Short mmCIF file of C-alpha atoms in Angstrom, two decimals:
data_model
loop_
_atom_site.label_atom_id
_atom_site.label_comp_id
_atom_site.label_asym_id
_atom_site.label_seq_id
_atom_site.Cartn_x
_atom_site.Cartn_y
_atom_site.Cartn_z
CA MET N 1 0.00 0.00 0.00
CA GLN N 2 2.53 2.60 -1.11
CA GLN N 3 1.11 6.06 -0.45
CA SER N 4 1.74 9.25 -2.33
CA THR N 5 4.45 11.46 -0.92
CA SER N 6 2.32 14.54 -1.35
CA HIS N 7 3.20 16.76 1.60
CA THR N 8 0.99 19.81 1.34
CA GLY N 9 1.97 22.23 4.08
CA PHE N 10 5.53 20.96 4.52
CA GLU N 11 7.07 23.91 2.72
CA ASP N 12 10.18 23.68 4.92
CA LEU N 13 11.42 20.70 2.88
CA SER N 14 11.69 20.15 -0.84
CA ASP N 15 9.89 17.26 -2.52
CA SER N 16 13.19 15.40 -2.84
CA ASP N 17 13.97 15.87 0.85
CA PHE N 18 10.55 14.56 1.84
CA ASP N 19 10.89 11.64 -0.56
CA ARG N 20 14.19 10.79 1.11
CA LEU N 21 12.56 10.81 4.55
CA ARG N 22 9.86 8.47 3.27
CA SER N 23 12.45 6.25 1.62
CA ASP N 24 14.32 6.08 4.93
CA THR N 25 11.12 4.73 6.53
CA PRO N 26 10.42 1.29 5.00
CA GLY N 27 7.25 0.77 7.03
CA VAL N 28 5.31 3.42 5.10
CA ALA N 29 5.34 1.15 2.05
CA ASN N 30 2.87 -1.27 3.61
CA ARG N 31 0.94 0.55 6.31
CA ILE N 32 -0.15 3.90 7.68
CA HIS N 33 1.60 4.31 11.00
CA LEU N 34 -0.26 6.65 13.34
CA ASN N 35 1.09 5.23 16.57
CA ASN N 36 4.10 7.48 16.97
CA ALA N 37 3.10 8.40 20.52
CA GLY N 38 3.60 4.71 21.25
CA ALA N 39 6.62 3.82 19.16
CA ALA N 40 7.52 5.54 15.90
CA LEU N 41 8.96 3.80 12.86
CA MET N 42 12.74 3.84 13.06
CA PRO N 43 14.56 5.25 10.01
CA LYS N 44 17.05 3.13 8.10
CA PRO N 45 20.16 4.82 9.55
CA VAL N 46 19.05 3.91 13.08
CA VAL N 47 18.32 0.29 12.23
CA GLY N 48 21.43 -0.05 10.09
CA GLY N 49 23.69 1.43 12.74
CA MET N 50 22.40 -0.95 15.39
CA ILE N 51 22.67 -4.01 13.17
CA GLU N 52 26.20 -3.07 12.17
CA TYR N 53 27.18 -2.68 15.81
CA LEU N 54 25.63 -6.01 16.83
CA GLN N 55 27.38 -7.75 13.96
CA ARG N 56 30.63 -6.29 15.18
CA GLU N 57 29.93 -7.59 18.69
CA ALA N 58 29.41 -11.05 17.18
CA GLU N 59 32.65 -10.79 15.22
CA ILE N 60 35.04 -9.46 17.84
CA GLY N 61 33.23 -9.49 21.22
CA GLY N 62 31.10 -7.13 23.23
CA TYR N 63 33.85 -5.39 25.19
CA GLU N 64 35.97 -5.08 22.09
CA ALA N 65 33.13 -3.62 19.99
CA SER N 66 32.39 -0.96 22.59
CA ALA N 67 36.06 -0.05 22.78
CA GLU N 68 36.27 0.16 19.00
CA ASN N 69 33.21 2.45 18.92
CA SER N 70 34.03 4.45 22.03
CA THR N 71 34.10 7.78 20.19
CA ARG N 72 30.69 7.20 18.58
CA LEU N 73 29.17 5.99 21.85
CA ASP N 74 30.58 8.94 23.75
CA GLY N 75 29.14 11.25 21.10
CA VAL N 76 25.60 10.24 22.06
CA TYR N 77 25.88 12.56 25.08
CA ASN N 78 26.80 15.44 22.81
CA SER N 79 23.83 14.72 20.55
CA ILE N 80 21.30 14.65 23.38
CA ALA N 81 22.83 17.77 24.90
CA ARG N 82 22.27 19.57 21.58
CA LEU N 83 18.70 18.28 21.48
CA VAL N 84 17.79 19.73 24.89
CA GLY N 85 20.14 22.71 25.01
CA SER N 86 22.31 21.45 27.86
CA LYS N 87 25.91 20.52 28.56
CA ARG N 88 26.97 16.92 27.93
CA GLU N 89 27.90 16.58 31.61
CA GLU N 90 24.23 17.07 32.47
CA ILE N 91 23.04 14.01 30.49
CA ALA N 92 22.65 10.42 31.69
CA LEU N 93 21.41 7.52 29.57
CA ALA N 94 18.93 4.90 30.74
CA GLU N 95 17.25 1.76 29.49
CA ASN N 96 13.92 3.58 29.30
CA ALA N 97 12.29 6.85 30.28
CA THR N 98 10.54 5.36 33.29
CA LEU N 99 13.85 4.27 34.75
CA ALA N 100 15.36 7.68 34.02
CA TRP N 101 12.41 9.36 35.75
CA GLN N 102 12.61 7.00 38.74
CA ARG N 103 16.31 7.64 39.15
CA ALA N 104 15.63 11.35 39.27
CA PHE N 105 12.57 11.25 41.52
CA TYR N 106 13.87 8.71 44.04
CA SER N 107 17.05 10.72 44.50
CA LEU N 108 14.99 13.35 46.32
CA ARG N 109 14.28 13.18 50.03
CA PHE N 110 10.90 13.94 51.57
CA ARG N 111 9.77 14.47 55.15
CA PRO N 112 6.34 14.51 56.81
CA GLY N 113 4.36 17.50 55.63
CA ASP N 114 6.38 18.04 52.43
CA ARG N 115 4.21 18.75 49.41
CA ILE N 116 4.57 17.27 45.91
CA LEU N 117 2.67 19.28 43.29
CA THR N 118 1.65 17.59 40.04
CA THR N 119 -0.92 17.74 37.24
CA SER N 120 -4.39 16.33 36.75
CA ALA N 121 -3.19 14.59 33.57
CA GLU N 122 -0.10 13.04 35.14
CA PHE N 123 1.00 9.68 33.77
CA ALA N 124 0.02 6.82 36.09
CA ALA N 125 3.57 5.45 36.39
CA ASN N 126 4.70 8.76 37.84
CA TYR N 127 1.67 9.18 40.05
CA VAL N 128 1.98 5.81 41.77
CA ALA N 129 5.60 6.70 42.60
CA PHE N 130 4.35 9.90 44.25
CA LEU N 131 1.89 7.84 46.29
CA GLN N 132 4.54 5.36 47.36
CA VAL N 133 6.91 8.06 48.55
CA ALA N 134 4.06 9.88 50.28
CA ARG N 135 3.15 6.67 52.12
CA ARG N 136 6.75 6.09 53.16
CA SER N 137 7.65 9.64 54.11
CA GLY N 138 4.45 11.36 55.20
CA ALA N 139 4.63 13.80 52.28
CA GLN N 140 1.46 14.93 50.52
CA VAL N 141 0.59 14.75 46.82
CA GLU N 142 -1.49 17.67 45.57
CA ILE N 143 -2.95 18.46 42.17
CA ILE N 144 -2.36 21.83 40.52
CA PRO N 145 -5.71 23.22 39.32
CA ASP N 146 -6.38 23.58 35.61
CA ASP N 147 -7.71 26.63 33.81
CA ALA N 148 -10.95 26.76 31.82
CA ASN N 149 -9.28 24.87 28.94
CA HIS N 150 -8.20 22.01 31.26
CA VAL N 151 -4.56 23.12 31.00
CA LEU N 152 -2.37 23.48 34.08
CA ASP N 153 -2.97 26.98 35.49
CA PRO N 154 0.34 28.70 36.40
CA GLU N 155 -1.43 31.33 38.48
CA ALA N 156 -3.13 28.63 40.53
CA LEU N 157 0.25 26.91 40.92
CA GLU N 158 1.85 30.06 42.28
CA ARG N 159 -0.94 30.45 44.82
CA MET N 160 -0.13 26.97 46.12
CA ILE N 161 3.51 27.74 46.83
CA ASP N 162 4.68 27.76 50.42
CA ALA N 163 7.73 26.63 52.37
CA ARG N 164 6.51 23.02 52.41
CA VAL N 165 6.52 22.53 48.63
CA ARG N 166 9.40 20.16 48.02
CA LEU N 167 8.84 19.29 44.35
CA ILE N 168 6.91 20.36 41.27
CA ALA N 169 6.68 17.41 38.87
CA ILE N 170 4.58 17.55 35.71
CA THR N 171 4.11 15.82 32.39
CA TRP N 172 4.64 18.31 29.58
CA VAL N 173 2.59 16.44 26.95
CA PRO N 174 0.34 13.79 28.53
CA THR N 175 -0.05 10.37 26.96
CA ASN N 176 -3.44 11.27 25.49
CA GLY N 177 -5.68 14.30 25.01
CA GLY N 178 -3.37 16.35 22.80
CA LEU N 179 -2.64 18.62 25.73
CA VAL N 180 0.53 20.73 25.99
CA ASN N 181 1.06 21.97 29.53
CA PRO N 182 2.80 25.36 30.05
CA ALA N 183 6.13 23.87 31.08
CA GLU N 184 8.03 27.13 30.66
CA ALA N 185 5.64 29.07 32.90
CA VAL N 186 5.96 26.36 35.54
CA GLY N 187 9.72 26.65 35.30
CA ARG N 188 9.64 30.38 35.97
CA ILE N 189 7.68 29.77 39.16
CA ALA N 190 9.91 26.91 40.28
CA ARG N 191 13.04 29.02 39.77
CA ALA N 192 11.56 32.06 41.51
CA TYR N 193 10.79 30.03 44.63
CA ARG N 194 13.84 27.71 44.39
CA ILE N 195 11.71 24.57 44.20
CA PRO N 196 13.03 21.46 42.41
CA TYR N 197 11.24 20.94 39.09
CA LEU N 198 11.02 17.54 37.37
CA LEU N 199 9.64 17.54 33.81
CA ASP N 200 8.46 14.42 31.98
CA ALA N 201 9.11 15.18 28.30
CA CYS N 202 8.47 11.72 26.82
CA GLN N 203 5.92 12.86 24.24
CA ALA N 204 7.65 16.19 23.60
CA ALA N 205 11.12 14.92 22.67
CA GLY N 206 11.38 14.71 18.91
CA GLN N 207 8.05 16.47 18.40
CA MET N 208 8.81 19.97 19.65
CA PRO N 209 11.90 22.03 20.52
CA ILE N 210 13.39 21.56 23.99
CA ASP N 211 15.63 24.10 25.68
CA VAL N 212 16.15 23.33 29.35
CA SER N 213 17.44 26.83 30.07
CA VAL N 214 14.15 28.26 28.81
CA LEU N 215 12.05 25.59 30.49
CA GLY N 216 13.75 26.22 33.82
CA CYS N 217 13.61 22.57 34.88
CA ASP N 218 16.15 20.96 37.20
CA MET N 219 15.53 17.49 35.80
CA LEU N 220 14.00 16.29 32.52
CA THR N 221 13.36 12.78 31.25
CA ALA N 222 12.46 11.40 27.83
CA THR N 223 12.31 8.23 25.78
CA GLY N 224 13.86 7.29 22.45
CA ARG N 225 11.04 5.18 21.01
CA LYS N 226 8.35 7.81 20.49
CA PHE N 227 8.72 10.92 18.34
CA LEU N 228 12.52 10.68 18.35
CA ARG N 229 12.18 7.50 16.26
CA GLY N 230 14.82 5.67 18.25
CA PRO N 231 14.82 2.05 19.45
CA ARG N 232 12.71 0.76 22.29
CA GLY N 233 14.56 0.34 25.57
CA THR N 234 16.25 3.74 25.44
CA GLY N 235 15.79 6.93 27.42
CA PHE N 236 17.72 9.76 28.97
CA LEU N 237 17.85 12.06 31.95
CA TYR N 238 18.94 15.68 32.11
CA VAL N 239 20.03 17.06 35.49
CA ARG N 240 21.04 20.70 35.84
CA HIS N 241 24.70 20.80 36.88
CA ASP N 242 24.17 23.08 39.88
CA PHE N 243 21.40 20.77 41.10
CA LEU N 244 23.63 17.68 41.07
CA LYS N 245 25.41 18.66 44.26
CA ASP N 246 22.11 18.45 46.16
CA ILE N 247 21.08 14.94 45.15
CA GLU N 248 22.41 11.39 45.36
CA PRO N 249 20.97 8.44 43.42
CA ALA N 250 18.84 6.08 45.49
CA MET N 251 20.95 3.21 44.12
CA ILE N 252 24.55 3.34 42.97
CA ASP N 253 27.16 1.04 41.50
CA LEU N 254 30.86 1.18 40.73
CA PHE N 255 30.31 3.28 37.60
CA GLY N 256 28.27 6.11 39.10
CA ALA N 257 30.04 6.01 42.46
CA PRO N 258 33.52 4.49 42.25
CA TRP N 259 35.07 2.95 45.36
CA VAL N 260 38.02 5.22 46.22
CA GLY N 261 39.28 3.81 49.49
CA PRO N 262 38.45 1.84 52.61
CA GLN N 263 34.81 2.50 53.57
CA ARG N 264 34.53 5.30 51.02
CA TYR N 265 33.00 5.91 47.60
CA GLU N 266 32.84 9.09 45.57
CA LEU N 267 29.95 10.07 43.32
CA ARG N 268 30.78 11.10 39.78
CA SER N 269 30.60 14.85 39.36
CA ASP N 270 28.36 14.64 36.29
CA ALA N 271 24.87 13.28 35.62
CA ARG N 272 26.28 9.87 34.78
CA ARG N 273 26.26 9.14 38.51
CA PHE N 274 22.74 7.93 37.66
CA GLU N 275 24.04 5.30 35.25
CA THR N 276 25.22 1.77 35.90
CA TRP N 277 28.23 0.04 34.41
CA GLU N 278 26.39 -2.36 32.09
CA ALA N 279 24.33 -1.06 29.17
CA ASN N 280 22.91 -2.02 25.78
CA TYR N 281 25.45 -0.25 23.60
CA ALA N 282 23.75 -1.07 20.31
CA SER N 283 20.56 0.62 21.50
CA ARG N 284 22.47 3.59 22.85
CA LEU N 285 24.14 4.02 19.50
CA GLY N 286 20.72 3.80 17.82
CA LEU N 287 19.39 6.50 20.13
CA GLY N 288 22.26 8.80 19.21
CA ILE N 289 21.68 8.23 15.49
CA ALA N 290 17.96 8.94 15.94
CA VAL N 291 18.67 12.20 17.75
CA ASP N 292 21.13 13.29 15.05
CA TYR N 293 18.57 12.38 12.39
CA ALA N 294 15.91 14.56 14.01
CA LEU N 295 18.33 17.44 14.45
CA SER N 296 19.36 17.21 10.80
CA ILE N 297 15.74 17.80 9.78
CA GLY N 298 15.16 20.54 12.34
CA ILE N 299 12.89 20.20 15.37
CA ASP N 300 11.06 23.43 14.49
CA LYS N 301 10.18 21.98 11.09
CA ILE N 302 9.06 18.72 12.68
CA GLU N 303 6.80 20.53 15.12
CA ARG N 304 5.12 22.53 12.36
CA ARG N 305 4.56 19.41 10.29
CA CYS N 306 3.17 17.41 13.22
CA ARG N 307 0.79 20.21 14.13
CA LEU N 308 -0.43 20.54 10.55
CA LEU N 309 -1.18 16.83 10.29
CA ALA N 310 -2.85 16.61 13.70
CA ASP N 311 -5.00 19.69 13.05
CA GLU N 312 -6.06 18.28 9.68
CA LEU N 313 -6.95 14.98 11.32
CA ARG N 314 -9.06 16.66 14.00
CA THR N 315 -10.91 18.66 11.35
CA LEU N 316 -11.75 15.50 9.41
CA LEU N 317 -12.79 13.52 12.47
CA ARG N 318 -15.15 16.22 13.69
CA ALA N 319 -17.28 15.51 10.62
CA VAL N 320 -17.69 11.81 11.51
CA PRO N 321 -21.14 11.09 13.02
CA GLY N 322 -21.03 9.69 16.54
CA LEU N 323 -17.37 10.56 17.05
CA SER N 324 -16.13 12.54 20.05
CA ILE N 325 -12.66 14.10 20.21
CA HIS N 326 -11.23 14.24 23.72
CA ASP N 327 -8.33 16.64 23.18
CA LEU N 328 -7.71 19.54 25.53
CA GLY N 329 -6.17 23.00 25.43
CA GLU N 330 -5.71 25.64 22.77
CA ARG N 331 -2.20 24.57 21.75
CA ARG N 332 -2.32 20.87 20.94
CA ALA N 333 0.30 18.23 20.29
CA SER N 334 0.29 15.56 17.60
CA ILE N 335 -1.85 13.21 19.69
CA VAL N 336 -5.50 12.93 18.65
CA SER N 337 -7.79 11.10 21.09
CA PHE N 338 -11.33 10.06 20.23
CA THR N 339 -14.16 7.58 20.79
CA LEU N 340 -17.06 6.34 18.70
CA ASP N 341 -20.51 6.09 20.27
CA ASN N 342 -21.27 2.52 19.22
CA VAL N 343 -17.83 0.95 18.71
CA GLY N 344 -15.33 0.35 21.50
CA ALA N 345 -11.79 1.66 21.19
CA ARG N 346 -10.19 -1.77 20.92
CA GLU N 347 -12.60 -2.80 18.20
CA VAL N 348 -11.78 0.38 16.30
CA MET N 349 -8.08 -0.42 16.59
CA ARG N 350 -8.71 -4.01 15.43
CA ARG N 351 -10.64 -2.92 12.35
CA LEU N 352 -8.06 -0.29 11.46
CA ALA N 353 -5.30 -2.89 11.77
CA ILE N 354 -7.08 -5.01 9.14
CA GLU N 355 -6.65 -2.04 6.80
CA GLN N 356 -2.96 -1.78 7.72
CA ILE N 357 -3.45 1.34 9.83
CA ASN N 358 -1.68 1.52 13.19
CA VAL N 359 -3.17 3.32 16.17
CA SER N 360 -3.22 2.53 19.88
CA VAL N 361 -5.73 2.46 22.72
CA SER N 362 -5.23 4.57 25.84
CA PRO N 363 -7.01 3.08 28.88
CA PRO N 364 -8.30 5.18 31.79
CA THR N 365 -5.53 3.70 33.94
CA SER N 366 -2.91 5.63 31.92
CA THR N 367 -4.10 8.98 33.29
CA PRO N 368 -6.37 7.99 36.18
CA LEU N 369 -7.06 11.46 37.59
CA ASP N 370 -7.98 12.96 34.24
CA ALA N 371 -9.96 9.89 33.16
CA THR N 372 -11.94 9.92 36.40
CA ARG N 373 -12.63 13.64 36.18
CA ARG N 374 -13.81 13.44 32.58
CA LYS N 375 -15.36 9.97 32.89
CA LEU N 376 -13.28 8.73 29.98
CA PRO N 377 -13.55 5.15 28.71
CA GLU N 378 -10.79 3.55 26.68
CA ILE N 379 -9.99 5.96 23.86
CA VAL N 380 -8.38 5.61 20.46
CA ARG N 381 -5.09 7.47 20.13
CA ALA N 382 -3.85 8.50 16.67
CA SER N 383 -0.49 10.26 16.55
CA PRO N 384 0.87 11.37 13.14
CA HIS N 385 4.51 12.25 12.57
CA TYR N 386 6.35 14.29 9.95
CA TYR N 387 6.82 11.33 7.60
CA ASN N 388 3.06 10.81 7.32
CA THR N 389 1.29 12.42 4.38
CA ILE N 390 -1.89 14.44 4.17
CA GLU N 391 -3.27 11.68 1.97
CA GLU N 392 -2.66 9.12 4.74
CA VAL N 393 -4.55 11.30 7.19
CA HIS N 394 -7.52 11.41 4.80
CA ILE N 395 -7.39 7.64 4.26
CA PHE N 396 -7.42 7.16 8.03
CA ALA N 397 -10.40 9.47 8.53
CA SER N 398 -12.31 7.66 5.76
CA ALA N 399 -11.62 4.33 7.46
CA VAL N 400 -12.93 5.67 10.78
CA ARG N 401 -16.03 6.96 9.02
CA ARG N 402 -16.69 3.49 7.61
CA ILE N 403 -16.30 1.92 11.04
CA ALA N 404 -18.69 4.45 12.54
CA ALA N 405 -21.25 3.68 9.84
CA CYS N 406 -21.10 -0.10 10.52
CA PRO N 407 -20.92 -0.58 14.30
#
């Protein structure tokens, strides 16, 4: 099912450039992939680089392959630093974004009465960690009110600030709902009151520009498998250099905290104190290639393209009888969430899969506070990326219309 490479609205790239991006994405030849908020299609350079590295491991050995590729592997830190606007010393790699987030969060210490402020659309994996720490420490988890558009309200956040607020932790782009929280405004408040600020940027990385100095966050985590188009099992953590002196990982090993003498260890001075000695080097290399690939296109261009496709998709879906879009906010990300009145979300996904169209289902348990507040069932999540075409978006909307007409 090879689709046209028509790319109306992608004036930032020439036809030949867009054709190259499509050619680098073999999966578009046989399906329409709109599950980029789950795991995007990796481009050929990422896959090829990982295969080449694994073949080298098989030929000469794992230790020897990493030594041979030490410069390339070390360069991954430079690539991610460019992506987020940081120094390389402020970057740590992890096996996934959840682990990166946990390493950051569990390095903080809480006492009875401390307050953790978070969002109504917080990802469940983060929220259960808040609850665990609150149970252990006596801290309290509190929700920052939203404004009339169901977006985190910075003014309401500032009114909540007192001496007991120990952490502000939010998800920038939640897993569903298309919402983009005002991460920069939150950062200004956190800096003004000297409160640690942890930002989950999983759905933002690779979809929109990231500059940690503008965001004002002390810690930021992201994954490689979503809009960055990297391999699964990769993620990274940014920790502001001046903040490192105030935190120690909850768990350490000989890499992040070398033994330096009898009864004494010494934490690394950089963010890699959060890493362990063993790692999947092929995946790390793939992550670095994916980051470089995105940067070569331009994150600003990617954001404009994603927004164009998502806005077009929402416009088409609004015309489908019995369809409800569940996206929030005025500025929306490339995540389109919807339900059909007479067809469950998993059945919609199943029927779309028969037509070689990939989407995912977001259950209420993914964002329990938001789902409870809005009484959301399971919802269909469609997430276009820059390599999708306008034609593919129209084909998808037509398929949804057919499903709605034949419940």
